[in-house]
Amino acid sequence: MSTTTGVHALVRRTHEERVLAALRSGGALSRSELAGRVGLSRTTLSEITASLLQRGAVVVIDTDAATRSGSGRPAERLALDPAAGQYLGVDFGHRRVHVAVADASHEIIASGVQPYDDEPWPARVDLAFALIDGLVAERGLHLGALQAVGIGVPGPYAGGPGSVPVSWHRHAAPGEVEDAFARRFGTPVVLDNNTRLAALAEAVSHPDGPSDLVYVRLSDGVGGGMVVSGRLVRGARGFSGELGHVTADPRGVVCRCGKRGCLETVASVPGILSTCRDRGADVHDLDDLAVAVERADPVVDAVLREAGTALGRVLGAAAMVLDPVEVVVGGEVAHVAPALVEQAAATLRYELYSVPTDVPRVLRASQLGDRGGALGALAALFHSSPLLAGYPAPAAADRPLLRRSAP
């Protein structure tokens, strides 16, 4: 693509964002009213609105005949199409892909999840595409007006040209997933570590605005993310927040990273289930774990509290260094096994007992559930603030926070 063509496309996308933002804030507007709000010429605005109408981003809902004074042809009023998926968030976990679609007003209009085994990356991408197609068909949506795609992946990822997550090296060529989504949808793609994106979702959904926090997600692996001084931290090589590979037990089992006794071997879903089975408990998945928790199985309770203690110590060290306002634990286990979260909170309080403070530190379970990574991928697309300083962005328009509506 030539430089001239690229600049033209960027300018056009910027104009489209301005028109969509005006409709988002002002509701239904005539083309004349839009021109006044966005500062575009009638000719340029006509071209932009024609394209948005053709793609389904906006629709004609009525005319101004009822309120119009004087003679002349009634003007059409344009509004956002609620069935148009404008932003797509995708979270590739170790064992499942989660997808969320947001409309132009940044409401979540559809979401879904598709499990998979240890599939190669091309197969995971195909499953994601099939899930997206299914959601579109089921909800009567369309993606003709899609503005951008955000993708979360496991493993350290620093971003930039040629960057590739550590966990991908044996599975995919650099840029394979970004290219696949860019070819499929013809839109800009933003990619980052999925747990760090989940931390972003927690930060922007905070009722008092983004706050300094430490986030950890317990799932098939253990990852984390940190917001420091109002900014989501990546680190020089993309390793920021990799709490799962902090040593919790130097004499513990060997982790998949090659080290021994990482927090992931103790507090991840596979680690917890494996320890429970080693001690004689008949638990093979999260459903079994939930049943064991419900019936107060003493072996399972002991394993969960040991995992919570290890987690609390690691979080205590992070909190001692970063001094966050809030510590958030996400992932399936946080909701299935509250004893783990309770033990982690108690251990964190002990670890920080000597630190004087007037600001209460809170350790809580995530309220976003397993959708956090996909919601964070969306937030990375349309959240413009110092929180994302230094992050790649598909557009520079000012955008409000993620709206947490149920799909």
mmCIF file of C-alpha atoms in Angstrom:
data_model
loop_
_atom_site.group_PDB
_atom_site.id
_atom_site.type_symbol
_atom_site.label_atom_id
_atom_site.label_comp_id
_atom_site.label_asym_id
_atom_site.label_seq_id
_atom_site.Cartn_x
_atom_site.Cartn_y
_atom_site.Cartn_z
ATOM 1 C CA MET A 1 0.000 0.000 0.000
ATOM 2 C CA SER A 2 1.455 3.399 -1.000
ATOM 3 C CA THR A 3 2.062 6.113 1.555
ATOM 4 C CA THR A 4 -0.583 8.300 -0.082
ATOM 5 C CA THR A 5 -3.168 5.516 0.042
ATOM 6 C CA GLY A 6 -2.294 4.770 3.665
ATOM 7 C CA VAL A 7 -2.652 8.403 4.709
ATOM 8 C CA HIS A 8 -5.970 8.659 2.871
ATOM 9 C CA ALA A 9 -7.280 5.552 4.649
ATOM 10 C CA LEU A 10 -6.205 6.926 8.045
ATOM 11 C CA VAL A 11 -7.870 10.287 7.390
ATOM 12 C CA ARG A 12 -11.055 8.580 6.228
ATOM 13 C CA ARG A 13 -11.123 6.333 9.313
ATOM 14 C CA THR A 14 -10.614 9.378 11.526
ATOM 15 C CA HIS A 15 -13.550 11.128 9.849
ATOM 16 C CA GLU A 16 -15.694 8.019 10.355
ATOM 17 C CA GLU A 17 -14.778 7.929 14.051
ATOM 18 C CA ARG A 18 -15.778 11.575 14.446
ATOM 19 C CA VAL A 19 -19.154 10.940 12.809
ATOM 20 C CA LEU A 20 -19.775 7.823 14.910
ATOM 21 C CA ALA A 21 -18.746 9.677 18.082
ATOM 22 C CA ALA A 22 -21.194 12.478 17.272
ATOM 23 C CA LEU A 23 -24.034 9.998 16.773
ATOM 24 C CA ARG A 24 -23.023 8.148 19.916
ATOM 25 C CA SER A 25 -23.249 11.295 22.026
ATOM 26 C CA GLY A 26 -26.002 13.160 20.221
ATOM 27 C CA GLY A 27 -28.380 10.411 19.136
ATOM 28 C CA ALA A 28 -30.188 10.700 15.794
ATOM 29 C CA LEU A 29 -28.938 13.651 13.719
ATOM 30 C CA SER A 30 -29.464 15.019 10.236
ATOM 31 C CA ARG A 31 -26.512 15.379 7.898
ATOM 32 C CA SER A 32 -26.624 19.132 8.392
ATOM 33 C CA GLU A 33 -26.468 18.727 12.169
ATOM 34 C CA LEU A 34 -23.633 16.199 11.802
ATOM 35 C CA ALA A 35 -21.649 18.577 9.599
ATOM 36 C CA GLY A 36 -21.928 21.270 12.247
ATOM 37 C CA ARG A 37 -20.805 18.940 15.030
ATOM 38 C CA VAL A 38 -17.835 17.285 13.322
ATOM 39 C CA GLY A 39 -16.607 20.233 11.268
ATOM 40 C CA LEU A 40 -16.546 18.448 7.902
ATOM 41 C CA SER A 41 -17.623 19.860 4.570
ATOM 42 C CA ARG A 42 -20.994 18.771 3.163
ATOM 43 C CA THR A 43 -19.214 16.862 0.373
ATOM 44 C CA THR A 44 -16.860 14.986 2.702
ATOM 45 C CA LEU A 45 -19.646 14.224 5.161
ATOM 46 C CA SER A 46 -21.835 12.924 2.352
ATOM 47 C CA GLU A 47 -19.076 10.513 1.298
ATOM 48 C CA ILE A 48 -18.481 9.332 4.866
ATOM 49 C CA THR A 49 -22.155 8.811 5.715
ATOM 50 C CA ALA A 50 -22.765 7.030 2.400
ATOM 51 C CA SER A 51 -19.997 4.559 3.247
ATOM 52 C CA LEU A 52 -21.273 4.076 6.814
ATOM 53 C CA LEU A 53 -24.799 3.497 5.533
ATOM 54 C CA GLN A 54 -23.602 1.015 2.909
ATOM 55 C CA ARG A 55 -21.643 -0.957 5.519
ATOM 56 C CA GLY A 56 -24.462 -0.846 8.052
ATOM 57 C CA ALA A 57 -22.733 1.227 10.710
ATOM 58 C CA VAL A 58 -25.590 3.723 10.671
ATOM 59 C CA VAL A 59 -29.207 3.628 9.515
ATOM 60 C CA VAL A 60 -31.853 6.136 8.499
ATOM 61 C CA ILE A 61 -34.495 6.119 11.235
ATOM 62 C CA ASP A 62 -36.815 8.955 10.170
ATOM 63 C CA THR A 63 -36.862 12.512 8.831
ATOM 64 C CA ASP A 64 -37.142 15.876 10.523
ATOM 65 C CA ALA A 65 -40.548 16.521 8.890
ATOM 66 C CA ALA A 66 -42.328 16.702 12.262
ATOM 67 C CA THR A 67 -40.054 19.429 13.629
ATOM 68 C CA ARG A 68 -39.014 21.124 10.416
ATOM 69 C CA SER A 69 -40.075 24.750 9.785
ATOM 70 C CA GLY A 70 -40.337 26.246 6.336
ATOM 71 C CA SER A 71 -40.442 24.583 2.953
ATOM 72 C CA GLY A 72 -38.071 22.136 1.374
ATOM 73 C CA ARG A 73 -37.496 18.444 1.352
ATOM 74 C CA PRO A 74 -37.422 16.822 4.841
ATOM 75 C CA ALA A 75 -33.908 15.800 5.908
ATOM 76 C CA GLU A 76 -33.128 12.224 6.830
ATOM 77 C CA ARG A 77 -31.952 11.590 10.383
ATOM 78 C CA LEU A 78 -29.154 9.084 10.896
ATOM 79 C CA ALA A 79 -28.475 6.944 13.968
ATOM 80 C CA LEU A 80 -26.138 4.151 14.982
ATOM 81 C CA ASP A 81 -27.274 0.666 13.940
ATOM 82 C CA PRO A 82 -27.577 -1.361 17.171
ATOM 83 C CA ALA A 83 -27.002 -4.589 15.217
ATOM 84 C CA ALA A 84 -23.641 -3.429 13.848
ATOM 85 C CA GLY A 85 -20.609 -4.958 15.517
ATOM 86 C CA GLN A 86 -18.048 -2.151 15.547
ATOM 87 C CA TYR A 87 -15.350 -3.662 17.742
ATOM 88 C CA LEU A 88 -14.231 -7.255 18.249
ATOM 89 C CA GLY A 89 -12.340 -8.533 21.292
ATOM 90 C CA VAL A 90 -10.744 -11.999 21.212
ATOM 91 C CA ASP A 91 -9.013 -13.786 24.104
ATOM 92 C CA PHE A 92 -7.010 -16.889 23.223
ATOM 93 C CA GLY A 93 -6.424 -18.824 26.440
ATOM 94 C CA HIS A 94 -4.482 -22.049 26.833
ATOM 95 C CA ARG A 95 -7.655 -24.123 26.465
ATOM 96 C CA ARG A 96 -10.385 -21.864 25.063
ATOM 97 C CA VAL A 97 -11.069 -18.787 22.992
ATOM 98 C CA HIS A 98 -13.463 -16.124 24.233
ATOM 99 C CA VAL A 99 -15.013 -13.529 21.927
ATOM 100 C CA ALA A 100 -16.902 -10.306 22.697
ATOM 101 C CA VAL A 101 -18.530 -7.923 20.208
ATOM 102 C CA ALA A 102 -19.284 -4.269 21.001
ATOM 103 C CA ASP A 103 -21.468 -1.875 19.067
ATOM 104 C CA ALA A 104 -20.717 1.765 18.244
ATOM 105 C CA SER A 105 -21.949 2.898 21.675
ATOM 106 C CA HIS A 106 -19.448 0.475 23.233
ATOM 107 C CA GLU A 107 -22.121 -1.801 24.664
ATOM 108 C CA ILE A 108 -21.329 -5.530 24.644
ATOM 109 C CA ILE A 109 -23.906 -6.999 22.261
ATOM 110 C CA ALA A 110 -22.633 -10.586 22.025
ATOM 111 C CA SER A 111 -20.087 -12.870 23.620
ATOM 112 C CA GLY A 112 -19.225 -16.553 23.530
ATOM 113 C CA VAL A 113 -16.567 -19.127 24.326
ATOM 114 C CA GLN A 114 -15.201 -22.168 22.489
ATOM 115 C CA PRO A 115 -13.025 -24.740 24.287
ATOM 116 C CA TYR A 116 -10.185 -26.530 22.521
ATOM 117 C CA ASP A 117 -7.400 -28.958 23.331
ATOM 118 C CA ASP A 118 -3.724 -28.353 22.621
ATOM 119 C CA GLU A 119 -4.476 -27.248 19.063
ATOM 120 C CA PRO A 120 -1.932 -25.580 16.752
ATOM 121 C CA TRP A 121 -2.530 -21.875 16.238
ATOM 122 C CA PRO A 122 -4.103 -22.116 12.768
ATOM 123 C CA ALA A 123 -6.761 -24.446 14.210
ATOM 124 C CA ARG A 124 -7.374 -22.054 17.123
ATOM 125 C CA VAL A 125 -7.862 -19.178 14.704
ATOM 126 C CA ASP A 126 -10.322 -21.251 12.660
ATOM 127 C CA LEU A 127 -12.282 -22.060 15.831
ATOM 128 C CA ALA A 128 -12.365 -18.354 16.702
ATOM 129 C CA PHE A 129 -13.685 -17.498 13.245
ATOM 130 C CA ALA A 130 -16.365 -20.185 13.543
ATOM 131 C CA LEU A 131 -17.384 -18.841 16.970
ATOM 132 C CA ILE A 132 -17.627 -15.294 15.598
ATOM 133 C CA ASP A 133 -19.720 -16.476 12.637
ATOM 134 C CA GLY A 134 -22.022 -18.364 14.997
ATOM 135 C CA LEU A 135 -22.542 -15.323 17.243
ATOM 136 C CA VAL A 136 -23.288 -13.109 14.254
ATOM 137 C CA ALA A 137 -25.877 -15.565 12.920
ATOM 138 C CA GLU A 138 -27.438 -16.266 16.322
ATOM 139 C CA ARG A 139 -27.832 -12.607 17.318
ATOM 140 C CA GLY A 140 -28.709 -11.246 13.873
ATOM 141 C CA LEU A 141 -25.621 -9.021 13.845
ATOM 142 C CA HIS A 142 -23.298 -7.902 11.085
ATOM 143 C CA LEU A 143 -19.637 -6.886 11.055
ATOM 144 C CA GLY A 144 -19.647 -4.759 7.918
ATOM 145 C CA ALA A 145 -18.862 -1.680 10.022
ATOM 146 C CA LEU A 146 -16.106 -3.299 12.107
ATOM 147 C CA GLN A 147 -13.541 -0.667 13.120
ATOM 148 C CA ALA A 148 -10.833 -2.733 14.815
ATOM 149 C CA VAL A 149 -9.965 -6.079 16.418
ATOM 150 C CA GLY A 150 -8.232 -6.559 19.772
ATOM 151 C CA ILE A 151 -6.591 -9.914 20.514
ATOM 152 C CA GLY A 152 -5.233 -11.311 23.775
ATOM 153 C CA VAL A 153 -2.748 -14.203 23.757
ATOM 154 C CA PRO A 154 -0.986 -16.135 26.532
ATOM 155 C CA GLY A 155 2.675 -15.544 27.250
ATOM 156 C CA PRO A 156 4.911 -12.481 27.477
ATOM 157 C CA TYR A 157 4.410 -10.061 24.614
ATOM 158 C CA ALA A 158 6.058 -6.651 24.307
ATOM 159 C CA GLY A 159 4.446 -5.642 21.030
ATOM 160 C CA GLY A 160 5.936 -3.901 18.049
ATOM 161 C CA PRO A 161 7.027 -5.167 14.628
ATOM 162 C CA GLY A 162 8.229 -8.754 14.682
ATOM 163 C CA SER A 163 7.286 -9.333 18.317
ATOM 164 C CA VAL A 164 5.885 -12.723 19.135
ATOM 165 C CA PRO A 165 4.644 -14.160 22.447
ATOM 166 C CA VAL A 166 7.033 -16.628 24.052
ATOM 167 C CA SER A 167 4.316 -19.292 24.128
ATOM 168 C CA TRP A 168 3.926 -19.059 20.344
ATOM 169 C CA HIS A 169 7.444 -19.956 19.247
ATOM 170 C CA ARG A 170 6.622 -23.632 18.758
ATOM 171 C CA HIS A 171 3.143 -23.039 17.405
ATOM 172 C CA ALA A 172 2.979 -20.099 15.019
ATOM 173 C CA ALA A 173 5.040 -17.825 12.838
ATOM 174 C CA PRO A 174 5.349 -14.187 13.982
ATOM 175 C CA GLY A 175 2.338 -12.186 12.904
ATOM 176 C CA GLU A 176 0.335 -15.230 11.829
ATOM 177 C CA VAL A 177 -2.685 -14.515 14.000
ATOM 178 C CA GLU A 178 -2.665 -10.752 13.408
ATOM 179 C CA ASP A 179 -2.428 -11.327 9.665
ATOM 180 C CA ALA A 180 -5.258 -13.865 9.709
ATOM 181 C CA PHE A 181 -7.623 -11.442 11.447
ATOM 182 C CA ALA A 182 -6.507 -8.482 9.333
ATOM 183 C CA ARG A 183 -7.155 -10.462 6.141
ATOM 184 C CA ARG A 184 -10.509 -11.752 7.374
ATOM 185 C CA PHE A 185 -11.918 -8.419 8.552
ATOM 186 C CA GLY A 186 -9.801 -5.779 6.809
ATOM 187 C CA THR A 187 -9.336 -3.732 9.984
ATOM 188 C CA PRO A 188 -6.474 -2.693 12.298
ATOM 189 C CA VAL A 189 -5.481 -5.346 14.848
ATOM 190 C CA VAL A 190 -4.084 -4.707 18.342
ATOM 191 C CA LEU A 191 -2.485 -7.682 20.127
ATOM 192 C CA ASP A 192 -1.202 -8.084 23.696
ATOM 193 C CA ASN A 193 -0.907 -10.512 26.577
ATOM 194 C CA ASN A 194 -4.428 -11.693 27.489
ATOM 195 C CA THR A 195 -4.046 -11.458 31.259
ATOM 196 C CA ARG A 196 -2.638 -7.956 31.022
ATOM 197 C CA LEU A 197 -5.698 -7.046 28.970
ATOM 198 C CA ALA A 198 -7.893 -8.545 31.710
ATOM 199 C CA ALA A 199 -6.115 -6.224 34.161
ATOM 200 C CA LEU A 200 -6.981 -3.320 31.863
ATOM 201 C CA ALA A 201 -10.647 -4.358 31.915
ATOM 202 C CA GLU A 202 -10.598 -4.384 35.716
ATOM 203 C CA ALA A 203 -8.984 -0.948 35.821
ATOM 204 C CA VAL A 204 -11.379 0.792 33.427
ATOM 205 C CA SER A 205 -14.437 -0.812 35.022
ATOM 206 C CA HIS A 206 -13.540 0.496 38.500
ATOM 207 C CA PRO A 207 -16.408 2.716 39.740
ATOM 208 C CA ASP A 208 -13.985 5.466 40.781
ATOM 209 C CA GLY A 209 -11.960 5.289 37.576
ATOM 210 C CA PRO A 210 -8.639 3.537 36.893
ATOM 211 C CA SER A 211 -6.744 2.883 40.083
ATOM 212 C CA ASP A 212 -3.379 1.373 40.881
ATOM 213 C CA LEU A 213 -3.909 -2.348 41.109
ATOM 214 C CA VAL A 214 -2.317 -5.764 40.884
ATOM 215 C CA TYR A 215 -4.316 -8.374 38.974
ATOM 216 C CA VAL A 216 -3.737 -12.121 38.842
ATOM 217 C CA ARG A 217 -5.750 -14.696 36.893
ATOM 218 C CA LEU A 218 -5.860 -18.346 37.940
ATOM 219 C CA SER A 219 -6.813 -20.511 34.997
ATOM 220 C CA ASP A 220 -4.995 -23.147 32.919
ATOM 221 C CA GLY A 221 -1.986 -20.999 33.676
ATOM 222 C CA VAL A 222 -1.349 -18.113 36.070
ATOM 223 C CA GLY A 223 -0.748 -14.639 34.724
ATOM 224 C CA GLY A 224 -1.064 -11.102 35.921
ATOM 225 C CA GLY A 225 -1.121 -7.452 35.078
ATOM 226 C CA MET A 226 -0.329 -4.236 36.904
ATOM 227 C CA VAL A 227 -1.570 -0.675 36.757
ATOM 228 C CA VAL A 228 1.023 1.659 38.273
ATOM 229 C CA SER A 229 0.572 5.426 38.619
ATOM 230 C CA GLY A 230 -2.450 5.208 36.366
ATOM 231 C CA ARG A 231 -0.721 3.298 33.563
ATOM 232 C CA LEU A 232 -0.917 -0.299 32.448
ATOM 233 C CA VAL A 233 2.646 -1.615 32.663
ATOM 234 C CA ARG A 234 4.175 -3.807 29.951
ATOM 235 C CA GLY A 235 7.828 -3.878 30.897
ATOM 236 C CA ALA A 236 10.860 -3.701 28.613
ATOM 237 C CA ARG A 237 10.374 -7.230 27.244
ATOM 238 C CA GLY A 238 6.692 -7.808 27.895
ATOM 239 C CA PHE A 239 7.207 -9.805 31.109
ATOM 240 C CA SER A 240 5.437 -7.374 33.427
ATOM 241 C CA GLY A 241 2.794 -9.177 35.465
ATOM 242 C CA GLU A 242 4.150 -12.696 34.943
ATOM 243 C CA LEU A 243 3.326 -13.612 38.546
ATOM 244 C CA GLY A 244 2.734 -17.240 37.591
ATOM 245 C CA HIS A 245 6.455 -17.760 37.157
ATOM 246 C CA VAL A 246 7.516 -16.269 40.469
ATOM 247 C CA THR A 247 8.938 -19.086 42.617
ATOM 248 C CA ALA A 248 6.478 -20.119 45.309
ATOM 249 C CA ASP A 249 8.212 -23.350 46.441
ATOM 250 C CA PRO A 250 11.914 -23.836 45.550
ATOM 251 C CA ARG A 251 11.504 -27.587 46.172
ATOM 252 C CA GLY A 252 8.271 -27.875 44.218
ATOM 253 C CA VAL A 253 7.551 -29.615 40.932
ATOM 254 C CA VAL A 254 9.083 -28.547 37.642
ATOM 255 C CA CYS A 255 7.058 -25.888 35.810
ATOM 256 C CA ARG A 256 6.481 -25.920 32.060
ATOM 257 C CA CYS A 257 8.797 -22.900 31.878
ATOM 258 C CA GLY A 258 11.680 -25.082 33.126
ATOM 259 C CA LYS A 259 11.946 -23.603 36.622
ATOM 260 C CA ARG A 260 10.921 -25.429 39.764
ATOM 261 C CA GLY A 261 8.061 -24.500 42.083
ATOM 262 C CA CYS A 262 6.532 -21.574 40.159
ATOM 263 C CA LEU A 263 3.238 -20.213 41.496
ATOM 264 C CA GLU A 264 1.591 -21.691 38.393
ATOM 265 C CA THR A 265 2.453 -25.235 39.568
ATOM 266 C CA VAL A 266 0.603 -24.536 42.819
ATOM 267 C CA ALA A 267 -2.293 -22.202 42.050
ATOM 268 C CA SER A 268 -3.313 -22.888 38.435
ATOM 269 C CA VAL A 269 -6.321 -25.091 37.708
ATOM 270 C CA PRO A 270 -4.152 -28.049 36.560
ATOM 271 C CA GLY A 271 -1.823 -27.570 39.543
ATOM 272 C CA ILE A 272 -4.655 -27.566 42.081
ATOM 273 C CA LEU A 273 -6.404 -30.558 40.510
ATOM 274 C CA SER A 274 -3.154 -32.529 40.308
ATOM 275 C CA THR A 275 -2.333 -31.892 43.979
ATOM 276 C CA CYS A 276 -5.865 -32.896 45.006
ATOM 277 C CA ARG A 277 -5.564 -36.197 43.113
ATOM 278 C CA ASP A 278 -2.091 -36.862 44.528
ATOM 279 C CA ARG A 279 -3.645 -36.647 47.994
ATOM 280 C CA GLY A 280 -6.494 -38.996 47.166
ATOM 281 C CA ALA A 281 -9.314 -36.638 46.203
ATOM 282 C CA ASP A 282 -11.386 -37.699 43.193
ATOM 283 C CA VAL A 283 -11.348 -34.407 41.264
ATOM 284 C CA HIS A 284 -10.587 -34.212 37.544
ATOM 285 C CA ASP A 285 -12.055 -30.890 36.463
ATOM 286 C CA LEU A 286 -13.579 -27.691 37.832
ATOM 287 C CA ASP A 287 -17.016 -29.284 38.133
ATOM 288 C CA ASP A 288 -15.552 -31.980 40.379
ATOM 289 C CA LEU A 289 -13.740 -29.306 42.365
ATOM 290 C CA ALA A 290 -16.953 -27.332 42.832
ATOM 291 C CA VAL A 291 -18.729 -30.446 44.124
ATOM 292 C CA ALA A 292 -15.869 -31.177 46.534
ATOM 293 C CA VAL A 293 -15.970 -27.590 47.803
ATOM 294 C CA GLU A 294 -19.738 -27.811 48.275
ATOM 295 C CA ARG A 295 -19.440 -30.921 50.410
ATOM 296 C CA ALA A 296 -16.479 -29.442 52.351
ATOM 297 C CA ASP A 297 -13.974 -32.133 51.385
ATOM 298 C CA PRO A 298 -11.113 -31.675 53.899
ATOM 299 C CA VAL A 299 -8.386 -32.700 51.427
ATOM 300 C CA VAL A 300 -9.568 -30.252 48.797
ATOM 301 C CA ASP A 301 -10.006 -27.494 51.382
ATOM 302 C CA ALA A 302 -6.422 -28.008 52.571
ATOM 303 C CA VAL A 303 -5.062 -27.879 49.002
ATOM 304 C CA LEU A 304 -6.999 -24.710 48.240
ATOM 305 C CA ARG A 305 -5.774 -22.992 51.397
ATOM 306 C CA GLU A 306 -2.166 -23.971 50.645
ATOM 307 C CA ALA A 307 -2.563 -22.543 47.155
ATOM 308 C CA GLY A 308 -4.127 -19.403 48.650
ATOM 309 C CA THR A 309 -1.211 -19.011 51.039
ATOM 310 C CA ALA A 310 1.307 -19.297 48.204
ATOM 311 C CA LEU A 311 -0.699 -16.826 46.132
ATOM 312 C CA GLY A 312 -0.959 -14.396 49.044
ATOM 313 C CA ARG A 313 2.800 -14.441 49.578
ATOM 314 C CA VAL A 314 3.524 -13.680 45.926
ATOM 315 C CA LEU A 315 0.875 -10.952 45.877
ATOM 316 C CA GLY A 316 2.258 -9.598 49.149
ATOM 317 C CA ALA A 317 5.705 -9.198 47.586
ATOM 318 C CA ALA A 318 4.191 -7.449 44.560
ATOM 319 C CA ALA A 319 2.071 -5.205 46.788
ATOM 320 C CA MET A 320 5.065 -4.330 48.972
ATOM 321 C CA VAL A 321 6.914 -3.128 45.874
ATOM 322 C CA LEU A 322 4.042 -1.431 44.027
ATOM 323 C CA ASP A 323 1.797 -0.255 46.895
ATOM 324 C CA PRO A 324 -1.490 -0.746 45.002
ATOM 325 C CA VAL A 325 -4.908 0.367 46.165
ATOM 326 C CA GLU A 326 -6.483 -2.896 45.097
ATOM 327 C CA VAL A 327 -5.520 -6.513 44.420
ATOM 328 C CA VAL A 328 -7.857 -8.521 42.175
ATOM 329 C CA VAL A 329 -7.945 -12.297 41.697
ATOM 330 C CA GLY A 330 -9.633 -13.545 38.529
ATOM 331 C CA GLY A 331 -10.140 -16.864 36.786
ATOM 332 C CA GLU A 332 -12.482 -19.777 37.271
ATOM 333 C CA VAL A 333 -10.984 -20.950 40.569
ATOM 334 C CA ALA A 334 -11.606 -17.594 42.219
ATOM 335 C CA HIS A 335 -15.346 -18.191 41.896
ATOM 336 C CA VAL A 336 -15.434 -21.955 42.353
ATOM 337 C CA ALA A 337 -13.221 -21.953 45.448
ATOM 338 C CA PRO A 338 -13.772 -18.892 47.668
ATOM 339 C CA ALA A 339 -11.594 -20.470 50.373
ATOM 340 C CA LEU A 340 -8.561 -19.879 48.150
ATOM 341 C CA VAL A 341 -9.360 -16.171 47.820
ATOM 342 C CA GLU A 342 -10.065 -15.868 51.551
ATOM 343 C CA GLN A 343 -6.723 -17.489 52.411
ATOM 344 C CA ALA A 344 -4.879 -15.299 49.895
ATOM 345 C CA ALA A 345 -6.486 -12.191 51.429
ATOM 346 C CA ALA A 346 -5.516 -13.260 54.938
ATOM 347 C CA THR A 347 -1.943 -13.966 53.865
ATOM 348 C CA LEU A 348 -1.734 -10.635 52.040
ATOM 349 C CA ARG A 349 -2.869 -8.801 55.172
ATOM 350 C CA TYR A 350 -0.164 -10.592 57.167
ATOM 351 C CA GLU A 351 2.529 -9.821 54.606
ATOM 352 C CA LEU A 352 1.639 -6.112 54.639
ATOM 353 C CA TYR A 353 0.956 -5.816 58.380
ATOM 354 C CA SER A 354 4.100 -3.766 59.020
ATOM 355 C CA VAL A 355 3.322 -1.187 56.346
ATOM 356 C CA PRO A 356 1.496 1.834 57.837
ATOM 357 C CA THR A 357 -1.250 3.179 55.617
ATOM 358 C CA ASP A 358 -4.500 5.084 55.786
ATOM 359 C CA VAL A 359 -5.679 3.515 52.524
ATOM 360 C CA PRO A 360 -7.219 0.045 52.955
ATOM 361 C CA ARG A 361 -5.826 -2.559 50.597
ATOM 362 C CA VAL A 362 -8.532 -4.736 49.154
ATOM 363 C CA LEU A 363 -8.121 -8.220 47.753
ATOM 364 C CA ARG A 364 -11.251 -9.283 45.932
ATOM 365 C CA ALA A 365 -12.428 -11.722 43.302
ATOM 366 C CA SER A 366 -12.883 -10.301 39.810
ATOM 367 C CA GLN A 367 -16.408 -9.241 38.883
ATOM 368 C CA LEU A 368 -15.815 -9.694 35.151
ATOM 369 C CA GLY A 369 -15.516 -13.473 35.194
ATOM 370 C CA ASP A 370 -13.858 -15.298 32.329
ATOM 371 C CA ARG A 371 -14.769 -12.477 29.926
ATOM 372 C CA GLY A 372 -12.024 -10.222 31.330
ATOM 373 C CA GLY A 373 -9.457 -10.850 28.590
ATOM 374 C CA ALA A 374 -11.908 -10.274 25.732
ATOM 375 C CA LEU A 375 -13.344 -7.174 27.444
ATOM 376 C CA GLY A 376 -9.814 -5.869 27.971
ATOM 377 C CA ALA A 377 -9.069 -6.420 24.291
ATOM 378 C CA LEU A 378 -12.083 -4.240 23.508
ATOM 379 C CA ALA A 379 -11.014 -1.633 26.045
ATOM 380 C CA ALA A 380 -7.589 -1.458 24.389
ATOM 381 C CA LEU A 381 -9.348 -0.512 21.147
ATOM 382 C CA PHE A 382 -11.545 2.314 22.368
ATOM 383 C CA HIS A 383 -10.186 3.478 25.697
ATOM 384 C CA SER A 384 -8.089 6.593 25.157
ATOM 385 C CA SER A 385 -6.344 7.794 28.317
ATOM 386 C CA PRO A 386 -2.946 7.902 30.033
ATOM 387 C CA LEU A 387 -3.736 4.360 31.230
ATOM 388 C CA LEU A 388 -2.711 3.155 27.766
ATOM 389 C CA ALA A 389 0.168 5.555 27.167
ATOM 390 C CA GLY A 390 2.630 3.905 24.818
ATOM 391 C CA TYR A 391 0.189 1.273 23.621
ATOM 392 C CA PRO A 392 -0.567 0.847 19.912
ATOM 393 C CA ALA A 393 -3.976 2.205 18.971
ATOM 394 C CA PRO A 394 -5.930 1.787 15.746
ATOM 395 C CA ALA A 395 -7.392 5.280 16.033
ATOM 396 C CA ALA A 396 -6.756 8.410 18.055
ATOM 397 C CA ALA A 397 -10.332 9.484 18.719
ATOM 398 C CA ASP A 398 -11.338 10.100 22.324
ATOM 399 C CA ARG A 399 -13.464 7.230 23.556
ATOM 400 C CA PRO A 400 -15.342 6.534 26.815
ATOM 401 C CA LEU A 401 -14.775 3.651 29.149
ATOM 402 C CA LEU A 402 -16.005 0.152 28.515
ATOM 403 C CA ARG A 403 -19.671 -0.251 29.359
ATOM 404 C CA ARG A 404 -20.300 -3.455 31.263
ATOM 405 C CA SER A 405 -23.689 -4.505 29.927
ATOM 406 C CA ALA A 406 -24.763 -8.120 29.829
ATOM 407 C CA PRO A 407 -24.821 -9.719 26.370
#
